[in-house]
Structures are given as C-alpha cells and as structure tokens.
Amino acid sequence: MSSPSRLTPEIAAGFARIALGHVTRPWPYKLDQVLTSEADLAEPRRLHPIFFGSFDWHSCVHGYWLLAAVRRRFPDHPVAEEIDARFAEAFTEANVEGERAFLRRPLSRGFERPYGWGWLLKLQAELRGVPGPWAERLAPLAADFADRFRAHLPLAAYPVRTGVHSSTAFALALALDYARVAGDPDLEDLLKSKALSWYGQDRDCQAWEPSGEDFLSPALMEAECLRRVLPPSDFRAWFAGFLPRAAAGEPASLFTPASVSDRSDGKIAHLDGLNLSRAWCWRNLAGALDPADPAAGAALAAAELHLEASLPHVAGDYMGEHWLASFALLALTAGEEAQGPVTAATSALREGRLVLLPTETVYGLAADAGNPRAVAAVYAAKGRPAFNPLIAHVASVEAAREIAVLSPEAEILAAAFWPGPLTLVLPVQPGGRVCDLARAGLDTVAVRVPAHPLARAVLEAFGGPVAAPSANRSGRPSPTNFAAAMAETGEEAAVALDGGPCEVGLESTVVSLLDQPRLLRPGRVTREEVEALVGPLAEAEADARRSPGRLTRHYAPEAPVRLEAEGARPGEIFLAFGPAPEGAEVLNLSPAGDLVEAAANLFSFLREADGRRPAGIAVAPIPETGLGEAINDRLRRAAGAIG
C-alpha cells in the first residue's frame, strides 16, 4: 500500500474490505473475561453476538467503526452495500441484548475499561451519521457504556498515562466525541472536568517514549485530549507550556517514527499503531495551533514521517491487520475526525457543500447562508422557487444580532422561546452574513436559534448562519426522521446527521416584527403564547413572500387530500383525530385528541399514507385552537386549498 496524505475512495474501500474480512473471523480470539464457574465457559460468538471477531472485542468494535466511517463518507461506492448487509446481520435487537447481557455478568465491572468503552461510544457517534436503524438499535449498549463512564470517573483519582489500552486520555477523547454528537451535556461536562483535573497543569513534557509495546503516544494523546476540551486560545497557551520546544522538533522522541522489528509479533506490531496514532495526533494538533506558529509546521512534517513509516503495513500479517486500518483511517481523516460527524458537517459547510441537519422541528438541508453558490445548491436540490426566503439558523441570540436588527419585541420573544421552534422575520443587519439569495432579495431576514443539541453543536462549531429549509423536495411533506430525510434529499448532502425523530415534528412558527407583530406561519409556538408577550398578532399579508414555507402546496403528498372528512371513501386512507374505528386504512394522528401528538405525527402519517398509493387521503376535522391552527394550515396547503 502506498503512503498518501488523504483518504481516497479506493483506499477507504480497501480499508473496509480488510475490516469486512476480520469482524466475522472467529479465530484466533482473545477473551476479556473473569470466570466465576464452569457455566461461564463459552465460545466468543455466544458471549459476544456482535463483536466476536477481529481477534478481540475492542478491535471488532473499532472494525465496525471503520465500516461506519467509510459508509458515511462514500455512500455511493459499491462497498457501501456490503457494509449495509453486514450491519443488517450484526445490529439486531437480539444481538445488542446479548452484548448487554455480558456486561451484567458478575465481575464484568472492568470489562474493556477504558479503551473498549471509548471505542464503543465512538462507534455509536459514527453510526448516527449513517442511514439505517443501526444507531437506534445500538443505543442501549452505548447508554450502558456512557453510564459506566459516569460511575467510574468520579472514583478515578488519577489518570493512567500509558501508551496502551489503559490510556485514560484516549478513552476520554473518544467519549467526548460521543457526548457532543449525542447531545449529552452532563457526560461532556464530566469528561472535560476530569481531563482538566488530570492534565490541565502538566508542563514541559519529557516524552520518555516509546515503550516497546506502545500503540499510543502518552504525551501526544494527552494533548489531543485537551485539544477537545479547551477553547482554541487556551489550548494554544497550554500546548506552548506542555511542549515548549516543539518548534525545534523536541523532544526528538515524539518526532521520530518507531521502528518495528517483527510484525508477526502482536505486541511489537503495536508500534505500527503508534506511528499511525501519532500521525493522527500531530495532524489534529497542527490544525489547532496558530498557522504562523513554527510548531504547526513541525507537527505536520512529523505526521507525514509517521504515516510513511507504517501506512504501507496496515495489511499483511493478521497481528496488525485485525486493527491497524482503524488507526490509518484516523490519521488520514485527521481534523475531520476530531469531533466526529459534527466536524465533518462543519467542514462540509465551510467547503460550500450541503448537510442533512436534524432540528427539533423537522430535518433541514443546510448550507452556509453567506455562500450564494451553496444556497443555490439548496434551491436546486429542493426544486424550491427562488423567491421564497430561507431561515438563517444561528447558535445564539448574540449570533442573531450579527445578522438581524432585533427590536425590543424581538428581544422579548427571543428570551422566551430561543432556543426553540420560533422564527422571527427582522430587518437585515448591514454587513450581516446572509446572502441576498438566501433572503430572496429582500431587506429582511428570517432568523431562528434551534434547540436540537446536534444542530446547536454544528452551529457553534461553524460559527456563522446556516440556511436550512426542510429537507423535503418542494411540494412534499417535511421529513421528521432520518430515514425520511434521506429518502428526500439525502443524495444531495455531503454529510448526513442522524439526530433521531424530531421532537416537535412541525415546522417553526414564523412571526414578522417589521411594521407590527404579524403571524406569517403558525407552528409549535402558538399565537396565544406570542400574543401574551407582544400583544395582538395581525394576519399574514396576502403576499407573504417574506416567510419561508408559504407556498400553497408546500406540504402536498401525491394523493389528493380531502379535509373535514367524517370517514374514508372507497380507496382512501383516513387520518383520524380522537376516537375512531381501527383498521388497515386508518392512521390516527392522536387517539386521545392531543394536538401536540397530532402535530408530531402529521408529516410522517401523510408520508406513510401517501406511500400506500391510495385513491386519496381523507382527514378528520382538527380544532382550530392552539396548535390546531398550524396543523390545519399545513393540511390546507396539502390539499391546495390556500391560494
């Protein structure tokens, strides 16, 4: 294998086929098990129905991580079908429960701590960006390991500063990736506080390494861990004290690749992994330093030396082949992989590409709002008329003030409902970073701060406004889960993030604050809630071009929609509300007559009904109060009843 500096589809497919060859290879296998009786004796596949290959449990876990990472990056490559087939066989509910059962065995408290814990969470974070039910199915096992971190870290008074599986810095780094993608701020805070208490005061590292069996650099892994924890300026200051002579290539041990004398010896072969993991760390660290800092150049040069030393040896002998490709992938995607899918999404946005982004309302097709070419790609992907403006999503009220002029009423509503499902149409801030195309040529801008943790993580990392209309093609129901979003515009997205089902399931309320408070689009935040803070809301103008989502058939399925129906006619599917007869042709938006439940189910039920190819869709009467106004607004558009 050659030694390229970036990941290509061919190299990725080669790595994937290596992993496909070993994640199901049962022998040899090294168990991590404490026996309590003869009854505990069993072959690996019975003990670990998913992770029974790859020589040991943790290597099998990160073999699956490699497959997920390749699947996400190269969805159109032929190897993607092979990966999907493997996931379908491995990630069943029964197999996940089998893995969880092993964790409940007596004396399993220390099983794979902490290396395997970190890798399992890293796998789960990656699966959230892959089409299919895999992340949802593995979630209970990931939650078990997240809970193990929560239970163990308060008891761990000291770090483990090694270059092997016991490294606490490596495990914390991978677990942080998961916590951010999963939207688990409590776990993230615990991991960060422990990392700072263990490593925050370290200075002038001597780097007495490598040891003869290292596959991680204790020094660089500590720095890579804190790079994820500290703000950029604080990290640069810490790094300058931790490796003060890095610009001069010292300590020399960190800049010199390890020599591997026997690749058939599993422990000596660890040193190839050390070279690859150092390349990963050096590349990430270089990207975090000031580009003018000579240490950044020294770091990049060291990364290339380490890659050249060991990338050609990823395959050949099973002692390395069962795990080295994962570390090669880390090295070749360094920078992008630093925070997993969040960083991948951020990188795509900065490059002018599109991202499938979950929010609490619906899934969005996101682009840099300041990049006209990227915004044009959104319009093209959706088939959306260019006169319909897009909502600019930002990370905070402060970020909103950079692109819009917030009136006192806007400040009141922002304080009450942001982050959340309320969009405000406001005068554009001179010099704000929302291009004319995203504003449909208007002197106003629609702004929202979403509440979904994954959307917020992307927005915070991106640092600018993101235009993210619903991810459906124009005239189709908005997607409220990952599978539906992928089916609509997933092929147009460079990165697709799975944030689970949308909690609200209905697009945001849109309120204009230009001349007087005016309701342009009903949504989850009700008219009554807004009026309680800013007074009566005027109705939308006949020409409501200033609001996203106001086209007559923006919410239309293929089948004709009949409103105010008491039941279904022959060939129709009935969308009921409240008590209704059950049957194959009845979908009940809310048997209890709950408008919140009905709103959450609306788009998915319209999509399901339409997918059955009925003669029509009949919809029961929905009350016009509260959320019912928004639901009826969507239904009238689905029926083409609003002109």
XYZ file of C-alpha atoms in Angstrom, residues 1-5 11 15 18 257-258 260 263 272-273 275-276 279 303-317 320-321 324-325 327-328 331-332:
40
model
C 0.000 0.000 0.000
C 1.307 3.476 -0.852
C 1.513 6.331 1.639
C -0.953 9.035 0.562
C -1.742 12.021 2.745
C -8.163 3.467 -0.056
C -9.774 -0.499 4.475
C -9.974 -5.525 5.384
C 8.842 7.222 13.922
C 9.182 3.984 15.866
C 9.066 -2.230 14.016
C 5.231 -7.584 12.502
C 2.939 0.485 13.701
C -0.164 1.660 15.509
C 3.199 5.666 14.225
C -0.328 5.934 12.840
C 0.239 10.975 12.730
C 2.805 13.446 10.834
C 3.976 12.736 7.289
C 7.074 10.874 8.523
C 4.991 8.673 10.784
C 2.455 7.949 8.041
C 5.179 6.945 5.600
C 6.680 4.587 8.177
C 3.597 2.473 8.857
C 0.774 3.077 6.387
C 2.263 0.522 3.949
C 1.994 -2.144 6.689
C -1.719 -1.941 7.511
C -2.287 -5.344 5.892
C -0.088 -8.414 5.606
C 0.072 -10.140 8.976
C -1.615 -5.981 12.678
C -4.248 -6.469 10.037
C -4.323 -1.156 12.108
C -6.687 0.068 9.368
C -5.778 3.907 13.096
C -4.810 4.541 9.487
C -4.698 9.520 10.555
C -5.953 10.081 7.011
